[in-house]
Coordinates of C-alpha atoms and ligand atoms in Angstrom, one line a residue:
M71 CA 60.9 134.1 31.3
N72 CA 64.2 135.2 32.4
K73 CA 67.5 133.8 30.7
N74 CA 68.6 132.1 33.8
S75 CA 65.5 130.2 34.7
S76 CA 65.5 128.8 31.3
N77 CA 69.1 127.6 31.6
T78 CA 68.0 126.1 35.0
M79 CA 65.2 124.2 33.3
A80 CA 67.6 122.8 30.5
L81 CA 70.0 121.6 33.2
A82 CA 67.5 120.4 35.7
P83 CA 66.7 116.8 36.0
N84 CA 63.5 115.9 34.5
T85 CA 61.7 115.0 37.5
S86 CA 58.3 114.1 35.9
N87 CA 57.8 112.2 32.8
K88 CA 54.2 112.9 32.7
R89 CA 53.2 114.6 29.6
E90 CA 49.9 116.6 28.7
T91 CA 47.4 114.5 26.9
V92 CA 47.2 115.4 23.2
C93 CA 43.9 115.0 20.9
I94 CA 44.4 114.2 17.2
F95 CA 41.1 114.8 15.1
G96 CA 41.4 112.1 12.2
T97 CA 42.4 108.5 12.2
G98 CA 43.7 108.8 8.8
D99 CA 47.4 108.0 7.7
F100 CA 49.0 111.0 9.1
G101 CA 46.8 111.1 12.2
R102 CA 47.8 107.5 13.4
A103 CA 51.5 107.8 12.5
L104 CA 51.7 111.0 14.5
G105 CA 49.9 109.1 17.4
H106 CA 51.9 106.4 17.4
K107 CA 55.2 108.5 17.3
M108 CA 53.7 110.5 20.5
I109 CA 52.7 107.3 22.5
Q110 CA 56.2 106.3 21.8
C111 CA 57.5 109.5 23.2
G112 CA 55.0 109.4 26.4
Y113 CA 52.2 111.4 25.2
P114 CA 48.6 110.1 26.2
V115 CA 46.7 110.2 22.9
V116 CA 43.0 110.5 22.6
Y117 CA 41.5 110.4 18.8
G118 CA 38.4 112.6 18.0
S119 CA 36.9 110.7 15.0
R120 CA 33.3 110.3 13.4
S121 CA 33.6 106.6 14.1
T122 CA 34.5 105.5 17.6
Q123 CA 35.1 101.8 16.8
I124 CA 38.6 100.9 17.4
S125 CA 40.4 99.5 14.3
N126 CA 43.7 97.2 14.5
L127 CA 45.4 100.2 12.6
I128 CA 45.0 102.7 15.5
P129 CA 47.9 102.7 17.9
K130 CA 47.1 100.3 20.9
D131 CA 47.2 102.8 23.9
A132 CA 45.2 105.3 22.0
E133 CA 41.6 106.2 23.1
V134 CA 39.0 106.9 20.2
L135 CA 36.1 109.2 21.2
G136 CA 33.9 111.5 19.3
H137 CA 35.3 114.9 18.3
A138 CA 33.5 117.1 21.1
E139 CA 34.5 114.5 23.9
A140 CA 38.0 114.0 22.7
A141 CA 38.8 117.9 22.5
Q142 CA 37.7 118.3 26.2
K143 CA 40.3 115.9 27.3
A144 CA 43.3 118.3 25.8
A145 CA 44.5 121.6 25.6
I146 CA 46.2 120.8 22.3
I147 CA 44.3 119.4 19.3
I148 CA 46.0 118.4 16.1
I149 CA 43.8 118.5 12.9
A150 CA 44.8 115.7 11.0
I151 CA 41.9 116.3 8.3
Q152 CA 42.0 117.6 5.0
R153 CA 41.2 121.4 4.3
Q154 CA 37.9 120.8 2.7
H155 CA 36.4 119.2 5.8
Y156 CA 37.1 121.9 8.0
N157 CA 33.7 123.1 8.1
F158 CA 32.5 120.3 10.5
L159 CA 34.6 122.0 13.1
T160 CA 32.3 125.3 13.4
P161 CA 29.6 123.5 15.5
L162 CA 32.4 122.5 17.8
A163 CA 33.6 126.2 18.4
E164 CA 32.6 126.4 21.9
V165 CA 34.2 123.3 23.0
L166 CA 37.5 124.4 20.8
R167 CA 37.4 128.0 22.5
G168 CA 41.0 128.9 24.1
K169 CA 42.5 125.6 22.7
V170 CA 45.5 125.4 20.7
L171 CA 44.7 123.8 17.2
V172 CA 47.6 122.5 15.1
D173 CA 47.0 122.7 11.2
I174 CA 49.1 120.2 9.6
S175 CA 47.3 120.2 6.3
N176 CA 48.8 120.4 3.0
N177 CA 47.4 121.3 -0.6
L178 CA 47.6 119.6 -3.9
K179 CA 48.9 122.7 -5.8
L180 CA 50.9 125.8 -5.0
N181 CA 48.6 128.6 -3.9
Q182 CA 45.7 126.5 -4.2
Y183 CA 43.4 128.7 -2.1
P184 CA 43.4 132.6 -1.4
E185 CA 44.4 132.2 1.9
S186 CA 46.5 129.5 3.7
N187 CA 44.8 126.4 5.3
A188 CA 45.9 127.6 8.6
E189 CA 44.3 131.1 8.2
Y190 CA 41.1 129.7 7.0
L191 CA 41.2 127.4 10.1
A192 CA 41.9 130.5 12.2
Q193 CA 38.9 132.6 10.5
L194 CA 36.6 129.4 11.0
L195 CA 37.4 129.2 14.7
P196 CA 38.5 132.9 16.0
G197 CA 38.1 131.7 19.5
S198 CA 41.2 129.0 19.2
K199 CA 44.8 129.5 18.7
V200 CA 45.9 128.3 15.4
V201 CA 49.4 127.1 15.0
K202 CA 51.0 125.5 11.6
A203 CA 53.4 122.9 12.1
F204 CA 54.3 119.3 11.0
N205 CA 53.1 119.5 7.3
T206 CA 56.7 118.9 6.0
V207 CA 56.9 115.6 7.6
S208 CA 55.4 112.8 6.0
A209 CA 53.3 110.1 7.5
W210 CA 55.5 107.4 6.2
A211 CA 58.7 108.9 7.7
L212 CA 57.0 109.2 11.0
Q213 CA 56.0 105.7 11.1
S214 CA 59.1 104.3 9.9
G215 CA 61.3 106.4 11.7
T216 CA 63.3 107.5 8.7
L217 CA 63.4 111.3 9.6
D218 CA 66.9 112.0 8.6
A219 CA 66.1 114.2 5.5
S220 CA 63.4 115.9 7.1
R221 CA 64.0 116.5 11.0
Q222 CA 63.2 120.2 10.7
V223 CA 59.7 121.2 11.5
F224 CA 58.4 124.8 10.4
V225 CA 56.4 126.2 13.0
C226 CA 54.2 129.5 12.8
G227 CA 51.3 131.2 14.6
D228 CA 50.2 134.3 16.1
D229 CA 50.0 133.2 19.9
V230 CA 53.6 133.0 21.1
E231 CA 52.5 130.7 24.2
A232 CA 50.8 128.4 21.9
K233 CA 53.5 128.0 19.4
Q234 CA 56.1 127.3 22.4
M235 CA 53.7 124.3 23.5
V236 CA 53.7 123.0 20.0
M237 CA 57.5 123.5 19.7
N238 CA 57.9 121.7 23.1
I239 CA 55.9 118.6 21.3
V240 CA 58.1 118.9 18.1
R241 CA 61.3 118.5 20.5
A242 CA 60.1 115.8 22.6
L243 CA 59.4 113.8 19.1
G244 CA 63.1 114.2 18.4
L245 CA 62.5 116.7 15.6
T246 CA 63.9 120.2 15.4
P247 CA 61.4 123.1 15.4
L248 CA 61.9 126.3 13.2
D249 CA 60.0 129.3 14.3
K250 CA 58.8 131.1 11.3
G251 CA 56.8 133.5 12.8
S252 CA 53.3 134.7 12.7
L253 CA 50.3 132.8 10.8
L254 CA 51.4 135.0 7.8
A255 CA 53.9 132.6 7.0
A256 CA 51.5 129.6 6.8
Q257 CA 51.0 129.9 3.0
E258 CA 55.0 129.7 2.3
I259 CA 55.2 126.7 4.8
E260 CA 52.4 125.0 2.9
N261 CA 53.7 125.6 -0.3
Y262 CA 57.2 124.2 0.8
P263 CA 56.5 120.5 0.2
L264 CA 54.9 120.9 -3.0
Q265 CA 58.2 122.6 -4.4
L266 CA 60.3 120.3 -6.7
F267 CA 63.9 121.8 -6.6
P268 CA 62.6 125.1 -7.3
M269 CA 66.2 126.7 -8.0
W270 CA 67.3 123.9 -10.3
K271 CA 64.4 124.2 -12.8
F272 CA 66.1 127.0 -14.9
P273 CA 69.6 125.9 -14.9
I274 CA 68.3 122.0 -15.8
F275 CA 66.0 123.3 -18.6
L276 CA 68.6 125.6 -19.9
S277 CA 71.2 123.1 -20.0
L278 CA 69.1 120.4 -21.6
G279 CA 68.1 123.0 -24.3
L280 CA 71.6 124.1 -25.0
T281 CA 73.0 120.7 -24.9
A282 CA 70.5 119.5 -27.4
F283 CA 71.3 122.3 -29.7
F284 CA 74.9 121.8 -29.5
F285 CA 74.7 118.2 -30.0
L286 CA 72.7 118.4 -33.0
Y287 CA 75.0 121.3 -34.3
C288 CA 78.2 119.2 -34.1
L289 CA 76.1 116.0 -35.5
A290 CA 75.5 117.8 -38.6
L291 CA 78.9 119.5 -38.7
D292 CA 81.0 116.7 -37.8
I293 CA 79.3 113.7 -39.0
I294 CA 76.6 114.6 -41.7
Y295 CA 78.9 117.1 -43.4
T296 CA 81.9 114.8 -43.6
Y297 CA 79.7 111.9 -44.8
I298 CA 78.2 113.8 -47.6
Y299 CA 81.3 115.8 -48.9
E300 CA 84.3 113.7 -47.6
N301 CA 82.7 110.3 -47.8
N302 CA 83.9 109.4 -44.4
N303 CA 81.8 107.7 -41.7
F304 CA 82.4 109.1 -38.3
S305 CA 79.3 108.2 -36.7
F306 CA 81.1 106.8 -33.8
F307 CA 81.9 110.3 -32.8
I308 CA 78.4 110.3 -31.1
A309 CA 80.1 108.6 -28.3
I310 CA 83.0 110.4 -27.1
T311 CA 84.2 113.0 -29.7
I312 CA 80.8 115.2 -29.9
P313 CA 80.2 114.9 -26.2
N314 CA 83.8 116.0 -25.3
R315 CA 83.1 119.0 -27.7
V316 CA 79.6 119.9 -26.2
C317 CA 80.7 119.7 -22.4
P318 CA 83.5 122.3 -22.5
V319 CA 81.1 124.5 -24.5
M320 CA 78.4 124.1 -22.0
A321 CA 80.8 124.7 -19.1
L322 CA 82.0 127.8 -20.5
I323 CA 78.6 129.2 -21.5
L324 CA 77.1 128.4 -18.2
L325 CA 79.9 129.8 -16.1
A326 CA 79.5 133.0 -18.1
L327 CA 75.9 133.0 -17.3
V328 CA 76.6 132.9 -13.6
Y329 CA 78.3 136.3 -14.0
L330 CA 76.1 137.9 -16.7
P331 CA 73.1 138.8 -14.3
G332 CA 75.6 140.7 -12.1
I333 CA 76.7 142.7 -15.3
F334 CA 73.0 143.3 -15.9
A335 CA 72.3 144.5 -12.4
A336 CA 75.4 146.8 -12.5
I337 CA 74.0 148.4 -15.7
I338 CA 70.6 148.8 -14.6
Q339 CA 71.6 150.4 -11.2
L340 CA 73.9 152.8 -13.1
Y341 CA 71.1 153.6 -15.6
R342 CA 68.6 154.2 -12.9
G343 CA 71.2 155.9 -10.6
T344 CA 69.7 153.9 -7.5
K345 CA 69.9 150.5 -5.8
Y346 CA 66.5 151.2 -4.2
R347 CA 64.2 150.1 -7.1
R348 CA 63.6 146.2 -7.8
F349 CA 65.3 144.4 -10.5
P350 CA 62.9 142.8 -13.3
D351 CA 61.4 139.6 -12.0
W352 CA 63.5 137.6 -14.6
L353 CA 66.8 139.2 -13.4
D354 CA 65.7 138.5 -9.6
K355 CA 65.1 134.7 -10.5
W356 CA 68.2 134.5 -12.6
M357 CA 70.5 135.9 -9.8
L358 CA 68.9 133.3 -7.3
C359 CA 69.9 130.3 -9.2
R360 CA 73.4 131.4 -9.9
K361 CA 75.0 128.7 -7.4
Q362 CA 72.9 126.1 -9.5
L363 CA 74.0 127.3 -12.8
G364 CA 77.9 127.2 -11.5
L365 CA 77.2 123.5 -10.3
V366 CA 76.0 122.4 -13.7
A367 CA 78.7 124.1 -15.2
L368 CA 81.4 122.5 -12.9
A369 CA 79.7 118.9 -13.8
F370 CA 80.0 119.7 -17.7
A371 CA 83.7 120.8 -16.9
S372 CA 84.4 117.3 -15.0
L373 CA 83.0 115.4 -17.8
H374 CA 85.0 117.0 -20.3
V375 CA 88.0 116.3 -18.2
V376 CA 87.2 112.6 -17.9
F377 CA 86.5 112.5 -21.8
T378 CA 89.8 114.0 -22.4
L379 CA 91.7 111.6 -20.1
V380 CA 90.5 108.7 -21.8
T381 CA 91.5 110.0 -25.3
P382 CA 94.8 108.0 -25.7
M383 CA 92.8 104.7 -25.1
R384 CA 90.6 105.3 -28.1
A385 CA 90.9 102.9 -31.2
F386 CA 90.3 106.2 -33.5
V387 CA 93.1 108.0 -31.8
S388 CA 95.9 105.0 -31.7
W389 CA 94.9 104.4 -35.7
R390 CA 95.5 108.0 -36.4
T391 CA 98.8 108.2 -34.6
G392 CA 100.1 104.9 -36.1
K393 CA 99.1 106.3 -39.5
G394 CA 101.3 109.4 -38.8
I395 CA 104.2 107.3 -37.6
I396 CA 103.8 104.9 -40.6
S397 CA 103.8 107.6 -43.2
Q398 CA 106.8 109.4 -41.7
A399 CA 108.6 105.7 -41.9
L400 CA 107.5 105.5 -45.7
N401 CA 108.6 108.9 -46.5
N402 CA 111.7 107.9 -44.4
K403 CA 111.4 111.4 -43.0
T404 CA 111.0 112.6 -39.3
E405 CA 108.8 115.6 -39.0
P406 CA 110.7 118.2 -37.0
L407 CA 109.3 119.5 -33.8
N408 CA 107.1 122.6 -34.3
H409 CA 107.8 124.6 -31.4
T410 CA 104.7 126.7 -32.1
N411 CA 102.4 123.9 -31.8
A412 CA 104.2 122.6 -28.8
W413 CA 103.7 126.1 -27.2
I414 CA 100.2 126.3 -28.0
S415 CA 99.2 122.8 -26.9
D416 CA 100.9 123.2 -23.6
S417 CA 99.5 126.7 -22.8
Y418 CA 96.2 125.4 -23.9
L419 CA 96.4 122.5 -21.4
A420 CA 97.9 124.6 -18.7
L421 CA 95.1 127.3 -18.9
G422 CA 92.5 124.3 -18.8
I423 CA 94.1 122.8 -15.8
L424 CA 94.3 126.0 -13.8
G425 CA 90.7 127.0 -14.9
Y426 CA 89.5 123.6 -14.0
F427 CA 91.1 123.8 -10.4
L428 CA 89.5 127.4 -9.9
F429 CA 86.2 125.9 -10.9
V430 CA 86.5 123.1 -8.3
L431 CA 87.2 125.7 -5.7
L432 CA 84.1 127.6 -6.7
G433 CA 82.1 124.6 -6.4
I434 CA 83.5 123.5 -3.2
T435 CA 83.0 127.0 -1.5
S436 CA 79.4 127.1 -2.5
L437 CA 78.6 123.9 -0.5
P438 CA 76.9 125.2 2.7
S439 CA 79.2 123.1 5.3
V440 CA 82.0 125.2 3.7
S441 CA 80.5 128.6 3.1
N442 CA 79.2 128.7 6.6
N443 CA 83.0 128.6 7.6
V444 CA 83.7 131.7 5.7
N445 CA 82.7 135.1 6.3
W446 CA 80.9 137.3 3.7
R447 CA 84.2 139.0 2.3
E448 CA 86.1 135.7 1.9
F449 CA 82.9 134.2 0.3
R450 CA 82.8 137.1 -2.0
F451 CA 86.5 137.1 -2.9
V452 CA 86.2 133.5 -3.8
Q453 CA 82.9 133.7 -5.8
S454 CA 83.6 137.1 -7.5
K455 CA 87.2 137.7 -7.9
L456 CA 88.4 134.0 -8.4
G457 CA 85.3 133.2 -10.0
Y458 CA 86.3 135.8 -12.7
L459 CA 89.7 134.4 -12.9
A460 CA 88.4 131.2 -13.6
L461 CA 86.2 132.6 -16.5
I462 CA 89.3 134.3 -17.8
L463 CA 91.2 131.3 -17.7
C464 CA 88.7 128.9 -19.3
T465 CA 88.0 131.5 -22.1
A466 CA 91.9 131.7 -22.8
H467 CA 91.8 128.1 -22.9
T468 CA 89.1 127.7 -25.7
L469 CA 90.8 130.9 -27.5
V470 CA 94.2 129.1 -27.6
Y471 CA 92.6 126.1 -28.7
G472 CA 90.9 127.6 -31.8
G473 CA 93.4 130.4 -32.2
K474 CA 94.9 129.4 -35.5
W475 CA 91.7 128.1 -37.1
F476 CA 89.5 131.2 -36.4
L477 CA 90.2 132.6 -39.8
S478 CA 90.6 129.2 -41.7
P479 CA 87.6 128.7 -44.1
S480 CA 87.9 124.9 -43.2
A481 CA 86.6 126.0 -39.6
Y482 CA 83.4 127.0 -41.3
K483 CA 81.6 123.9 -42.8
W484 CA 78.3 125.1 -44.5
Y485 CA 79.4 128.6 -43.6
L486 CA 78.6 127.8 -40.2
P487 CA 81.4 128.3 -37.5
N488 CA 82.6 125.7 -35.3
I489 CA 81.1 125.4 -31.8
Y490 CA 83.9 126.6 -29.8
I491 CA 83.6 129.8 -31.4
L492 CA 80.0 130.1 -30.7
S493 CA 80.9 129.2 -26.9
L494 CA 83.2 132.3 -27.1
I495 CA 80.4 134.8 -27.6
V496 CA 79.0 135.1 -24.1
P497 CA 82.0 134.8 -21.9
C498 CA 83.8 137.4 -24.2
A499 CA 80.9 139.8 -23.8
V500 CA 80.9 139.1 -20.2
L501 CA 84.6 139.8 -19.8
V502 CA 84.6 143.0 -21.9
V503 CA 81.8 144.6 -20.2
K504 CA 83.0 143.8 -16.7
F505 CA 86.3 145.3 -17.9
V506 CA 84.4 148.5 -18.6
L507 CA 82.8 148.3 -15.3
I508 CA 86.1 148.3 -13.3
F509 CA 87.3 151.4 -15.0
P510 CA 87.4 154.3 -12.2
C511 CA 84.9 156.7 -13.9
V512 CA 82.2 153.7 -13.8
D513 CA 83.2 152.0 -10.8
K514 CA 83.3 154.9 -8.6
P515 CA 79.6 155.9 -9.4
L516 CA 78.6 152.3 -9.5
T517 CA 80.3 151.7 -5.9
K518 CA 78.3 154.9 -4.5
I519 CA 75.1 153.8 -5.8
R520 CA 75.7 150.3 -4.0
Q521 CA 76.5 152.4 -0.8
G522 CA 73.1 153.8 -0.9
W523 CA 73.7 157.1 -2.7
E524 CA 70.6 158.3 -5.1
R525 CA 71.0 160.5 -8.4
N526 CA 67.5 161.8 -7.9
P527 CA 66.5 160.9 -4.3
K528 CA 62.8 160.2 -3.8
Y529 CA 62.6 161.4 -0.1
S530 CA 65.2 164.4 0.0
E531 CA 65.5 166.2 3.3
Ligands
NAP841 P1 43.7 110.7 5.2 O1 44.2 109.4 5.3 O2 42.6 110.8 4.0 O3 42.8 110.8 6.6 C1 42.1 111.9 6.7 C2 41.1 111.8 8.1 O4 40.2 112.8 8.1 C3 40.1 110.7 7.8 O5 40.8 109.3 8.3 C4 38.8 110.7 8.6 O6 39.2 110.5 9.9 C5 39.0 112.6 8.7 N1 37.8 112.7 7.7 C6 37.7 112.5 6.5 N2 36.6 113.3 6.1 C7 36.0 113.8 7.1 C8 34.8 114.7 7.1 N3 34.1 115.0 6.1 N4 34.7 115.4 8.1 C9 35.3 114.9 9.1 N5 36.7 114.2 9.3 C10 36.8 113.6 8.0 O7 44.5 111.8 5.3 P2 45.9 112.1 5.8 O8 47.0 111.5 4.8 O9 46.2 111.4 7.1 O10 46.0 113.4 5.9 C11 45.6 114.2 7.0 C12 45.9 115.8 6.7 O11 47.6 115.7 7.1 C13 45.8 116.4 5.3 O12 45.4 117.8 5.5 C14 47.2 116.3 4.9 O13 47.4 117.4 3.8 C15 48.2 116.5 6.1 N6 49.5 115.7 5.9 C16 49.5 114.5 5.6 C17 50.8 113.8 5.3 C18 50.9 112.6 4.9 O14 51.9 112.0 4.7 N7 49.8 111.7 4.8 C19 51.9 114.6 5.6 C20 51.9 116.0 6.2 C21 50.5 116.5 6.3 P3 38.1 109.9 11.0 O15 37.4 108.7 9.8 O16 38.5 109.3 12.0 O17 37.0 110.6 11.2

C-alpha cells in the first residue's frame, strides 16, 4: 500500500460501520470480557465452546457454537484458553487452515516452557497464522473500562497481513498496538505481565539491607553505648536523630553507586582494549538500574531535608539551647562568636543546599516526560557532568560536617568510626578514580576505545 493511499484512508469518512465477525474460543473470564468489548465496538462475535448452552454471563448479542462451526464463521479466531488445553485444537487443523489465530495466553512463571505459548500454537497448527496479542490487558480492565494504565497492546507475528488485521482490531477497541516484530518476540511479551518492577528489585533490596545495617550501627553507638558508658537514656533518638543520620548516609552512598558502574566499565574497557566485548552480567544489570538507584537516593536526600527542617521544633533541641543560655547566664559570661565554627556551619549548609538542588535536577531529568524533550547530549550533560558535581558537593557537605572530628577519639566509640565516616568511603573512591580517568593519558585511549578503536582487533583487514 502506498503512503498516499493510507493517508486517504485515514482521512476518508467511514462509509461502512460493518465489521468482520470475530470468533473467540473459550467462554471463560477473558473470552467473555473481550467479547463484551468487541460487541460494544461493533464486531459480531461468535464463541467456540465445549458447551453451546447460553449462560447469563455470555454477552447478549453473541452466538455460541461448537469450535469447528464457530471457526468457519470468522477469519480471526481468538484463543482464550489456557496453553495446557491447546491439544484439543489439533483435530481442528483443517478448519483452522489459513485463519488468523490470536494467542492471548500468559503463564504462571517466567520462561515456564522452553518455547513461548504462541510458538507452541504455531507448531501445533502450521497451516494457521499465529499472532500474539492482548496478553498484557486484564479481563477486569476490559470489562470495567479502566484501561488507563495498560492501553498498550504488544503485538507480534510472522505474517505481516495477519498482524495488521489484529492491530486494526486493537485500535478499534480504543487501545494502542505496539508492533514487537516476529513471533520470536512472543516469549518476551509473555514474560512482561509476570514482572514486578524488575529494575527496582536491586535498588530496593540494597537500600533495605544498607538502611537496616546503618540503623543498627547508630543504635549501638548513639543509644546503647551512651546508656552503658554515660548513663544517658537517649532512646528517643530512634524517631528523628538516627533516621536523620541514616538518610544522608544512604543518599550519598546510593548516589556514588550510580556512578561506580561507569567507573568499572571504563577500567574494564581500558584493560581489554576494546568496547566490543560484553561486560559481565552483574555490571550490565547494575548499569541498567542506575536511574532507580538515583531516585531512591533522591528520596533519602529529601527525607534528610525534611528531618533537618523540623530540628528546631524538637523538645531535645530547645532543652539543649536553653541549657546553653542558662549556663552562660549563671556564669555571667557570653560566649564569643566562633568565626571558624560559623564558617564551617554555613559552608556545610550551603554545600548541602546546592548538592540537593542538583540532586533534584537529576531526578527531574530522569523522568520520561522531561528526558524525551532533551537530546542525548543534553541528557548526558545533566546526568554525567552535573551528576558528578552533585556527588562532589554532597561529599564535600559530609566532609565539612565531620571535618574537625575525624581525628577526635570521641568519634570512635568502641573503636568504630561514626557512620558519616563510613558514608565517605564509596563516594571518595569514585571521585578519586574518576579524577584519574580524566587525565589525558588515560582519557585519550579510553575515548579512542569508545569510538571503536581496538588494541588487538579480532578482524583485521
Ligand atoms: P478461564 O476463565 O479459566 O477460561 C478458560 C476457558 O477455556 C474456559 O472457560 C473454557 O471455555 C476453555 N477450556 C477450559 N478447559 C478446556 C479444555 N480442556 N479444552 C478446551 N477448552 C477448554 O481463563 P481466562 O482467565 O479466561 O484465561 C484464558 C486465557 O487468557 C489464558 O491463556 C490466560 O492466560 C489469558 N489471559 C487472561 C487474562 C485475564 O485477566 N483473565 C488476561 C490476559 C490473558 P468453554 O467452557 O467455553 O469451552
